[in-house]
Amino acid sequence: MGTEKNETEFIRLPRLVSDGMVLQRNTKIKIWGWATADRPVTIQFLQTMYKTKTDSDGKWSVIIPEQEAGGPYCMEITVATRKITLRDILIGDVWVCAGQSNMQLSMERVKDKYSDIVAKADNNFIRQFVVPMRYNFKSPCDDLESGSWASVNRETILQFTATGYFFAKELYDKYQVPIGLICTAIGGSQVESWLSEESLRHFPAIFKEIAQLRDDQFIEKTQHEEEARDNRWHNILNSRDKGLQNHELPWYDENIDDSNWQIFELPDYWADDDSCRSHGVFWFRKEVTIPVSMVGISARIFMGRIVDNDTVYINGVLIGSTSYQYPPRKYDIPCDVLKEGKNTIAVRVINYRGKGGFIKDKPYQLLAGDQSIDLKGQWKFQIGTVMDMLPQTTFFQYKPLGLFNGMIAPLFYYSMKGVIWYQGESNTENPDSYKELFTQLIYGWRERWKKDEMPFLFVQLPNYFERENKSAVNKWPLLREAQLKTLEVPHTAMAVAIDLGEWNDLHPLNKQEVGKRLAAAAENLAYGDGDVVPMGPIYQCMEIHDNQIYLNFTNIGSGLYAKGGENLNNFEISGADGRCVSANARIEGDRVRVWSDFVKSPTAVRYAWKDNPENINFYNKEGLPATPFRTDPYESRVL
């Protein structure tokens, strides 16, 4: 599909209305575009012709009546003498996949975990359109800057949102209906980035920021100054780096003498706190012995996760580099790099801010064929240079309103089934306002799509952080609670992920189970399958008898279940003073009994009220975990 025009005639379609698109079944379908003013428009689709005329601004639209699932089909759109033919159109269910990085995270990131699924991927009836990043603080955009529809195969699947793909696969396998995914997600974005101007007016403190954001000169000046600052910082860093000052023998060269370097036990941080010693360039070297059986074949090196920027060399050859801390370090090694006997691995790490280091409980190994060499343990360590912390960059895409105007507003004419949403990590520092912001988002989107009962399914934040970490106590539980309270909004459902996180990774890899849980919610809420339990147990009410509290739940399905034994983990109980202590908890019928010998007159209970609760084992018999909760507001009174 393309745009055709000459000096007197033109026709343009929105990016979404293109070859391979999936149209929403069983609802009115709007097809729209732009063309020369006051021209006749005809659409030929499924043996029916639809007619309209462009207005004085050249805008036009046609409503196609409800259609059953099917395809592929063709559509011919003619304006005056110009014609566009759209091919390979499917009719099925369209889901918007929105949020931040855990929705944006692609199958490329998890391909090692799901290698069999990637290798066998081939389904023309699951398709995706990726919305490009764009922000606009002045007005809603009427179209996207780029994008196209793609169906699933072994190559394209790597660009699919992982959460969205597994969600779509579950639905397609069950209903055999084409599924279209519109992925509009940006890593690091806050919920207010996705709210309309009308919705943001409910939050004066946030709304007042928009006036400054509408000043192009302010944005350009900020970006120019920060880019210049960052360039100066990197130029100074590189000029001071002792590891690069000897151009003939840099510290990544296999022949340098590192006998006087310090010893470093990898993985770990090289500074215990966020001190100036943590920022700058830091070099690491290790010698490994490679057997002849690992030489001359395909090989990879895994360097876990590194804070922040790394460049990896083997025998003086650049192998790979990553510029920020979150992606896993997985680099392919050319077949001619490894040699029999001694090989030298060198890693240059740049730390911008925070504690620099190699994250624990991640893979650090060299693989070739079916053999591996463990890279954990002693490395040589030397400081290239120490720097002041690099200040944070202003990410304007995270600011209020911008992503709504740039990445949501252009979608509103496109009919769809519902929304799946995975976001919240970037709002954990101020969780008190999240429920109201998120609620406004849901109602605002429904109003714009003119779909009051539009299913809105979202993922509750998973477990995260080191268990001894005290820097964010009660932040993530409060955000999860705000998400839980959002279920008060009609036609919503929540996929609980408190058992799917990783303490050392903001982007846990088990997106298949997240997709399955979202699909279960969709089957019940959006597809009307009452036999499907949509969520795990949700606290309803409690009764106090003597020194024990009995808890009642909804969404118990075919029964409450304690995985791995009779006792439930992660329950706490408190008395009138609000001081929580670890509690005993057991399932008794459809209730949970909670007690402690140390609390004689209990008043409240809470469950999994930590950033990263351990050994989650409270589920319903359908295998869906209970959501964390508390029965009282004593979040500040923590032992």
XYZ file of C-alpha atoms in Angstrom:
639
model
C 0.000 0.000 0.000
C 1.309 3.461 -0.784
C 0.248 7.066 -1.185
C -0.537 8.159 -4.726
C -0.587 11.822 -5.702
C 0.180 14.361 -8.378
C -0.103 18.139 -8.550
C -3.891 18.099 -8.385
C -4.894 14.851 -6.673
C -3.660 12.952 -3.678
C -4.849 10.282 -1.276
C -3.347 9.309 2.069
C -4.365 6.608 4.519
C -3.410 6.401 8.190
C -0.535 4.058 8.923
C -2.830 1.595 10.687
C -5.028 1.233 7.601
C -2.573 -0.708 5.506
C -1.685 -4.086 4.072
C -1.984 -6.944 6.570
C -4.187 -5.057 9.011
C -6.516 -6.818 11.413
C -9.986 -5.252 11.655
C -12.211 -5.710 14.679
C -15.010 -8.212 14.196
C -18.621 -7.797 15.341
C -18.476 -4.017 15.576
C -18.697 -1.081 13.206
C -15.411 -0.524 11.383
C -14.231 2.967 10.535
C -11.967 3.496 7.530
C -10.685 7.047 7.140
C -8.070 9.142 5.437
C -7.184 12.360 3.657
C -7.443 13.362 0.004
C -8.084 16.286 -2.271
C -11.043 18.321 -1.021
C -14.531 17.770 -2.418
C -13.799 14.485 -4.163
C -15.932 11.309 -4.269
C -14.634 8.366 -2.246
C -15.617 4.736 -2.734
C -14.544 1.645 -0.801
C -15.028 -1.825 -2.217
C -14.880 -4.479 0.498
C -16.415 -7.955 0.755
C -18.541 -7.453 -2.360
C -20.070 -4.251 -1.025
C -19.428 -0.677 -2.123
C -19.416 2.228 0.338
C -19.495 5.847 -0.818
C -18.719 9.221 0.733
C -17.039 12.501 -0.163
C -14.034 14.391 1.158
C -14.875 17.563 3.079
C -13.385 21.004 2.527
C -10.290 19.972 4.542
C -9.855 16.793 2.538
C -10.912 14.501 5.375
C -13.198 11.517 4.791
C -14.413 8.421 6.606
C -16.630 5.429 5.899
C -18.355 3.121 8.380
C -18.400 -0.549 7.429
C -21.043 -2.586 9.268
C -20.218 -5.439 11.625
C -18.345 -8.364 10.056
C -17.601 -11.914 11.135
C -14.034 -13.134 11.672
C -12.248 -14.254 8.560
C -9.831 -13.394 5.769
C -7.540 -12.696 4.147
C -9.421 -10.107 2.079
C -8.656 -7.145 -0.174
C -10.039 -3.607 -0.002
C -10.063 -1.048 -2.811
C -10.200 2.646 -1.900
C -10.779 5.114 -4.724
C -10.743 8.899 -4.541
C -11.684 10.484 -7.855
C -9.317 8.730 -10.268
C -6.808 7.528 -7.666
C -7.021 4.003 -6.273
C -5.267 2.151 -3.463
C -5.587 -1.596 -3.007
C -5.037 -3.011 0.486
C -4.247 -6.712 0.632
C -4.089 -9.550 3.153
C -6.687 -8.060 5.514
C -7.991 -10.166 8.402
C -11.062 -9.662 10.570
C -10.680 -10.770 14.167
C -9.924 -9.211 17.555
C -7.658 -6.216 18.021
C -5.953 -5.600 21.363
C -3.965 -2.525 22.321
C -0.807 -3.472 24.273
C 0.218 -0.414 26.283
C 2.466 0.608 29.152
C 6.189 0.746 29.761
C 9.191 -1.533 29.261
C 7.690 -4.799 30.466
C 5.038 -4.493 27.768
C 7.507 -3.169 25.225
C 10.000 -5.963 25.981
C 10.256 -8.067 22.841
C 10.631 -11.754 22.157
C 14.223 -10.940 21.164
C 14.984 -10.393 24.866
C 13.499 -13.744 25.918
C 14.426 -15.850 22.885
C 16.874 -18.014 24.840
C 14.209 -18.899 27.389
C 11.663 -19.697 24.676
C 13.966 -20.972 21.929
C 11.619 -23.815 20.919
C 8.666 -21.447 20.616
C 10.684 -18.990 18.517
C 12.005 -21.748 16.266
C 8.499 -23.026 15.517
C 6.778 -19.634 15.230
C 4.576 -19.467 12.140
C 1.069 -18.048 12.413
C -0.349 -15.705 9.817
C -3.366 -15.085 12.055
C -1.438 -13.361 14.855
C -0.209 -9.926 13.806
C 1.360 -6.867 15.364
C 1.654 -3.168 14.631
C 4.368 -1.375 16.626
C 3.609 2.288 17.311
C 6.814 4.356 17.009
C 7.868 6.548 19.923
C 6.509 10.073 19.590
C 5.493 12.752 22.073
C 3.558 15.953 21.494
C 2.576 18.459 24.184
C 0.581 20.815 21.969
C -2.183 18.759 20.398
C -3.231 15.168 19.636
C -1.593 13.774 16.500
C -3.902 12.524 13.766
C -1.544 9.833 12.497
C 1.579 7.875 13.314
C 4.964 8.670 11.791
C 5.668 5.089 10.701
C 4.697 1.467 11.291
C 3.337 -1.554 9.479
C 1.539 -4.799 10.232
C 3.559 -8.023 10.530
C 2.427 -11.603 11.040
C 4.278 -14.155 13.146
C 7.137 -16.168 11.711
C 10.574 -17.165 12.985
C 12.076 -13.806 12.040
C 9.300 -11.356 12.876
C 8.427 -12.931 16.220
C 11.568 -11.419 17.723
C 10.017 -7.944 17.334
C 6.703 -8.920 18.966
C 5.910 -7.743 22.469
C 6.553 -10.900 24.512
C 3.655 -10.335 26.903
C 1.359 -9.510 23.999
C 2.461 -12.459 21.888
C 1.822 -15.046 24.609
C -1.522 -13.374 25.351
C -2.477 -13.533 21.664
C -1.315 -17.122 21.310
C -3.526 -18.261 24.175
C -6.556 -16.532 22.669
C -5.911 -17.771 19.148
C -5.321 -21.350 20.280
C -8.649 -21.318 22.122
C -10.911 -19.339 19.785
C -9.189 -19.738 16.384
C -9.900 -16.084 15.649
C -7.267 -13.736 14.134
C -5.605 -11.560 16.754
C -4.132 -8.137 16.022
C -1.840 -6.466 18.525
C -1.164 -2.725 18.493
C 1.892 -2.285 20.717
C 2.145 1.260 22.035
C 4.555 1.145 24.973
C 7.635 3.099 26.048
C 10.166 1.957 28.643
C 10.358 4.182 31.710
C 7.116 6.026 30.977
C 4.908 7.166 33.835
C 1.140 6.770 33.814
C 0.644 10.523 33.423
C 2.483 10.376 30.073
C -0.505 8.450 28.707
C -3.296 10.723 30.001
C -5.178 13.250 27.878
C -5.218 16.952 28.633
C -8.812 16.658 29.866
C -7.879 13.851 32.260
C -4.813 15.681 33.547
C -6.927 18.697 34.527
C -8.034 16.603 37.521
C -4.441 16.813 38.810
C -3.467 20.521 39.017
C 0.086 19.883 40.256
C 0.807 17.727 37.224
C -1.192 19.795 34.760
C 0.720 23.006 35.421
C 3.888 21.411 34.009
C 2.316 21.193 30.548
C 2.579 24.953 29.902
C 6.373 24.808 30.023
C 6.452 21.616 27.936
C 4.601 23.417 25.131
C 7.546 25.776 24.743
C 9.646 24.313 21.910
C 12.555 26.562 22.803
C 12.575 25.223 26.376
C 12.725 21.618 25.153
C 15.371 22.352 22.510
C 17.486 24.344 24.982
C 17.260 21.594 27.609
C 18.155 18.868 25.127
C 21.033 20.900 23.669
C 22.491 21.704 27.086
C 22.189 18.149 28.342
C 23.685 16.693 25.177
C 26.634 19.085 25.459
C 27.032 18.232 29.156
C 26.960 14.492 28.472
C 29.464 14.851 25.625
C 31.828 16.822 27.876
C 31.521 14.165 30.578
C 32.333 11.341 28.157
C 35.166 13.278 26.516
C 36.786 13.946 29.890
C 36.221 10.324 30.928
C 37.823 8.944 27.765
C 40.766 11.361 27.941
C 41.473 10.403 31.568
C 40.965 6.667 31.156
C 44.354 5.112 31.857
C 43.236 1.998 30.060
C 43.126 3.866 26.733
C 46.046 6.274 27.134
C 48.603 3.824 25.706
C 47.163 3.444 22.213
C 49.632 0.692 21.314
C 48.839 -1.375 24.384
C 45.358 -0.562 25.794
C 44.118 -2.509 28.775
C 41.980 -4.781 26.618
C 45.089 -6.064 24.835
C 45.913 -9.639 25.739
C 49.619 -8.823 26.233
C 49.466 -6.208 28.982
C 50.881 -6.977 32.410
C 48.067 -7.024 34.973
C 50.038 -8.752 37.735
C 49.741 -5.735 40.043
C 46.007 -5.258 39.552
C 43.594 -5.750 42.437
C 41.547 -8.934 42.851
C 37.796 -8.666 42.359
C 35.236 -11.388 43.070
C 32.724 -11.308 40.256
C 29.768 -10.832 40.386
C 29.535 -8.024 42.926
C 29.544 -4.262 43.286
C 32.926 -2.538 43.453
C 31.628 0.156 45.811
C 29.409 -0.442 48.831
C 27.488 2.779 48.340
C 26.744 5.516 45.819
C 30.083 7.233 46.410
C 32.310 9.074 43.961
C 34.547 6.000 43.826
C 31.690 4.204 42.078
C 31.507 6.493 39.026
C 33.864 6.495 36.084
C 35.701 3.768 34.121
C 36.594 0.431 35.642
C 38.498 -2.383 33.923
C 38.265 -6.110 34.573
C 40.412 -8.905 33.130
C 40.385 -12.672 33.395
C 42.432 -15.459 31.824
C 40.625 -18.651 30.871
C 41.953 -21.860 29.347
C 40.088 -22.994 26.256
C 40.265 -26.642 25.124
C 40.687 -27.386 21.437
C 37.115 -28.741 21.356
C 35.789 -25.179 21.897
C 37.895 -23.583 19.175
C 36.670 -22.751 15.686
C 32.974 -23.189 16.426
C 30.075 -20.910 17.269
C 30.466 -19.472 20.787
C 28.803 -16.949 23.071
C 29.768 -15.077 26.202
C 27.236 -14.249 28.914
C 28.163 -11.381 31.234
C 24.976 -11.162 33.272
C 23.857 -7.585 33.891
C 26.279 -4.722 34.407
C 25.704 -1.244 35.836
C 25.866 0.714 33.566
C 27.804 0.550 30.263
C 30.096 -2.289 29.216
C 32.426 -3.173 26.359
C 33.706 -6.768 26.198
C 36.910 -7.879 24.479
C 38.395 -11.342 24.026
C 42.066 -11.602 23.050
C 41.968 -7.914 22.183
C 39.002 -8.276 19.821
C 35.828 -6.264 20.446
C 33.002 -8.752 21.071
C 30.064 -6.583 22.130
C 28.872 -3.530 23.993
C 25.726 -2.350 25.814
C 25.108 1.267 26.763
C 22.711 0.937 29.717
C 22.206 -1.374 32.646
C 19.023 -3.352 32.005
C 19.631 -5.683 29.014
C 21.277 -9.062 29.615
C 24.790 -9.194 28.196
C 24.827 -11.937 25.563
C 27.460 -11.566 22.879
C 28.296 -13.845 19.951
C 32.007 -14.666 19.573
C 33.383 -14.912 16.017
C 34.711 -18.381 15.212
C 38.321 -17.172 14.794
C 38.637 -15.407 18.168
C 38.986 -18.248 20.686
C 42.231 -20.215 20.618
C 43.477 -23.327 22.338
C 45.098 -22.562 25.685
C 45.212 -19.139 27.349
C 42.562 -16.576 26.363
C 42.075 -13.151 27.906
C 38.701 -11.550 28.559
C 38.648 -7.819 29.264
C 35.608 -5.775 30.249
C 35.548 -1.977 30.288
C 32.688 -0.713 32.457
C 31.430 2.858 32.680
C 29.268 3.700 35.666
C 27.187 6.882 35.428
C 25.387 6.955 38.755
C 24.332 4.605 41.544
C 26.303 1.543 42.635
C 28.447 0.167 39.854
C 28.835 -3.558 39.558
C 27.984 -6.951 38.145
C 24.533 -8.126 39.235
C 24.427 -11.416 41.130
C 22.358 -14.474 40.210
C 22.814 -13.885 36.494
C 24.726 -16.126 34.061
C 28.445 -15.400 33.696
C 29.869 -18.017 31.372
C 31.448 -18.748 28.024
C 29.659 -21.307 25.852
C 30.827 -23.179 22.776
C 28.957 -26.211 21.486
C 27.865 -28.241 24.502
C 30.739 -27.026 26.702
C 30.867 -24.088 29.087
C 33.373 -22.238 31.230
C 32.215 -20.545 34.411
C 33.359 -16.921 34.537
C 32.383 -16.225 38.140
C 35.128 -15.891 40.717
C 38.409 -13.981 40.721
C 39.065 -11.296 38.129
C 41.759 -8.627 37.961
C 40.452 -5.103 38.619
C 41.855 -1.637 37.941
C 40.381 1.859 37.949
C 40.653 3.682 34.634
C 39.454 6.978 36.044
C 37.038 8.264 38.671
C 34.419 10.851 37.729
C 31.675 12.867 39.359
C 28.241 11.372 38.831
C 26.678 12.039 35.428
C 23.419 13.924 36.086
C 20.166 12.393 34.913
C 18.921 13.216 31.434
C 15.483 14.773 31.004
C 13.367 12.230 29.151
C 10.575 14.314 27.707
C 8.713 11.196 26.603
C 8.072 10.525 30.296
C 6.406 13.892 30.842
C 2.627 14.327 31.223
C 0.415 14.255 28.110
C 3.152 13.722 25.522
C 2.694 10.031 24.772
C -1.083 10.290 24.836
C -0.996 12.875 22.056
C 1.707 11.128 20.074
C 1.011 7.413 20.503
C -2.594 6.970 21.692
C -4.639 9.714 20.028
C -3.868 8.446 16.482
C -5.444 5.088 17.382
C -8.900 6.229 18.455
C -10.644 5.812 15.101
C -9.427 2.220 14.893
C -11.968 -0.235 16.331
C -10.579 -2.645 18.865
C -11.537 -5.297 21.431
C -9.754 -4.075 24.539
C -6.509 -3.043 26.242
C -3.817 -4.967 28.058
C -1.627 -2.730 30.226
C 1.703 -3.398 31.967
C 3.029 -0.311 33.743
C 3.677 1.072 37.199
C 7.380 0.639 37.917
C 8.028 4.303 37.095
C 5.312 5.466 39.501
C 6.512 3.584 42.585
C 8.119 6.674 44.126
C 4.695 8.328 44.428
C 2.176 5.490 44.654
C -0.503 7.465 46.528
C -1.786 9.146 43.362
C -1.594 6.108 41.079
C -5.085 4.761 41.572
C -6.676 8.099 40.652
C -4.361 8.606 37.667
C -4.882 5.084 36.373
C -8.643 5.345 36.825
C -8.715 8.583 34.843
C -6.668 6.906 32.112
C -9.129 4.035 31.779
C -12.210 6.252 31.666
C -10.501 8.722 29.359
C -9.482 6.065 26.845
C -12.931 4.499 26.914
C -14.510 7.874 26.221
C -12.224 8.529 23.254
C -12.823 5.060 21.821
C -16.548 5.545 22.488
C -16.625 2.187 24.222
C -17.857 2.521 27.820
C -17.439 -1.177 28.614
C -14.104 -1.643 26.872
C -12.244 -4.468 28.670
C -9.132 -3.133 30.384
C -6.760 -5.821 31.670
C -3.595 -4.962 33.544
C -0.613 -6.616 35.213
C 0.067 -6.020 38.879
C 3.728 -5.336 39.613
C 5.791 -8.480 40.287
C 8.232 -9.069 43.113
C 11.509 -7.132 42.845
C 14.619 -5.962 44.799
C 17.105 -7.689 47.029
C 15.271 -9.060 50.043
C 17.602 -7.272 52.451
C 17.212 -4.019 50.506
C 15.534 -1.334 52.615
C 15.712 1.550 50.152
C 12.195 1.083 48.788
C 10.312 -0.515 51.670
C 6.550 -0.260 51.151
C 6.848 1.507 47.793
C 6.054 -1.472 45.584
C 3.386 -2.892 47.939
C 1.616 0.478 47.881
C 1.681 0.615 44.092
C 0.324 -2.951 43.937
C -2.423 -1.881 46.336
C -3.304 1.060 44.082
C -3.553 -1.350 41.155
C -5.726 -3.677 43.218
C -8.071 -0.796 44.091
C -8.399 0.043 40.403
C -10.479 -3.140 40.072
C -13.284 -0.960 41.436
C -13.535 0.373 37.877
C -16.087 -1.770 36.001
C -14.928 -4.132 33.251
C -11.362 -4.412 34.506
C -9.286 -7.413 35.533
C -5.778 -7.868 36.898
C -3.081 -10.460 36.285
C -1.196 -10.970 39.539
C 2.559 -11.477 39.026
C 3.851 -11.537 42.611
C 5.457 -14.940 41.935
C 6.931 -14.143 38.511
C 9.523 -11.466 39.284
C 13.291 -11.602 39.666
C 14.968 -9.795 42.536
C 17.797 -8.605 40.299
C 15.910 -7.653 37.154
C 13.275 -4.997 36.537
C 12.342 -7.001 33.439
C 11.603 -10.592 34.524
C 11.742 -13.084 31.670
C 8.661 -15.207 32.371
C 6.369 -13.349 30.030
C 4.605 -16.545 28.952
C 2.843 -16.908 32.292
C 2.000 -13.196 32.335
C 0.398 -13.597 28.910
C -1.526 -16.669 30.041
C -2.911 -14.882 33.090
C -3.972 -11.894 31.016
C -5.618 -14.297 28.574
C -7.551 -16.001 31.379
C -8.845 -12.590 32.439
C -9.786 -11.808 28.839
C -11.590 -15.116 28.350
C -13.806 -14.359 31.320
C -14.269 -10.595 30.937
C -14.028 -9.930 27.197
C -15.195 -13.258 25.759
C -17.872 -14.024 28.328
C -16.535 -17.428 29.303
C -17.933 -17.776 32.808
C -16.233 -21.128 33.344
C -12.804 -19.449 33.295
C -11.585 -18.064 36.618
C -10.105 -14.668 35.694
C -7.853 -13.992 38.687
C -6.432 -15.440 41.858
C -7.905 -14.935 45.342
C -8.706 -11.330 46.294
C -9.240 -10.353 49.923
C -12.890 -9.548 50.678
C -13.465 -9.242 54.431
C -12.386 -10.626 57.784
C -13.794 -11.870 61.073
C -11.992 -11.859 64.438
C -12.552 -14.732 66.868
C -10.560 -14.627 70.099
C -6.896 -14.376 69.060
C -7.415 -15.440 65.440
C -8.501 -13.718 62.236
C -10.480 -15.455 59.498
C -10.179 -14.046 55.989
C -12.692 -14.392 53.172
C -11.828 -14.082 49.483
C -13.382 -13.718 46.066
C -12.047 -15.485 42.964
C -11.415 -18.692 44.862
C -12.333 -20.746 41.794
C -12.589 -24.401 42.668
C -10.885 -23.766 45.996
C -8.009 -22.139 47.822
C -4.663 -23.883 47.543
C -1.377 -23.868 49.476
C 1.381 -24.925 47.116
C 3.911 -27.219 48.739
C 2.216 -27.871 52.076
C -0.473 -26.846 54.547
C 1.054 -23.607 55.829
C 0.783 -20.344 53.907
C 3.798 -18.052 53.721
C 4.096 -14.257 53.877
C 1.237 -13.549 56.289
C 1.663 -10.991 59.071
C -0.669 -10.020 61.883
C -0.901 -6.973 64.139
C -2.729 -5.715 67.197
C -4.026 -2.282 68.097
C -0.504 -0.803 67.982
C -0.222 -1.716 64.287
C 3.103 -3.533 64.786
C 3.222 -6.463 62.404
C 4.757 -9.826 63.234
C 5.091 -12.960 61.165
C 1.945 -15.061 61.437
C 0.777 -18.621 61.038
C -1.766 -19.050 58.262
C -3.750 -22.044 57.003
C -6.567 -22.639 54.597
C -9.763 -23.870 56.228
C -12.429 -24.500 53.613
C -12.935 -21.287 51.668
C -11.270 -19.155 54.331
C -7.781 -18.547 55.684
C -7.134 -18.609 59.427
C -4.310 -16.345 60.640
C -2.812 -16.193 64.134
C 0.329 -15.625 66.197
C 1.160 -16.513 69.779
C 2.724 -13.048 70.080
C -0.478 -11.141 69.261
C -3.250 -11.926 71.713
C -5.785 -9.379 70.438
C -5.281 -9.119 66.685
C -6.864 -6.356 64.635
C -5.358 -6.635 61.152
C -3.565 -8.873 58.683
C -1.437 -8.266 55.677
C -0.134 -10.641 53.018
C 2.997 -10.441 50.843
C 3.470 -6.839 51.943
C 7.073 -6.551 50.824
C 8.887 -5.441 47.720
C 10.004 -9.029 47.143
C 8.133 -11.562 49.296
C 9.724 -14.979 49.453
C 8.265 -18.395 48.594
C 4.829 -17.375 47.364
C 2.497 -20.362 47.826
C -1.049 -18.956 48.152
C -3.142 -19.723 45.044
C -6.503 -20.949 43.961
C -6.691 -24.446 42.510
C -6.624 -22.964 39.006
C -3.009 -21.974 39.720
C -3.577 -18.217 39.952
C -1.815 -16.480 42.875
C -3.539 -14.358 45.486
C -2.910 -10.648 45.222
C -0.955 -8.985 48.055
C -3.217 -7.069 50.427
C -3.605 -5.523 53.839
C -6.718 -5.170 55.947
C -5.721 -1.855 57.543
C -3.750 1.318 56.692
C -0.764 0.820 59.014
C 1.803 0.758 56.212
C 4.258 2.939 58.174
C 4.375 0.743 61.263
C 6.825 -1.936 60.199
C 9.007 -4.130 62.373
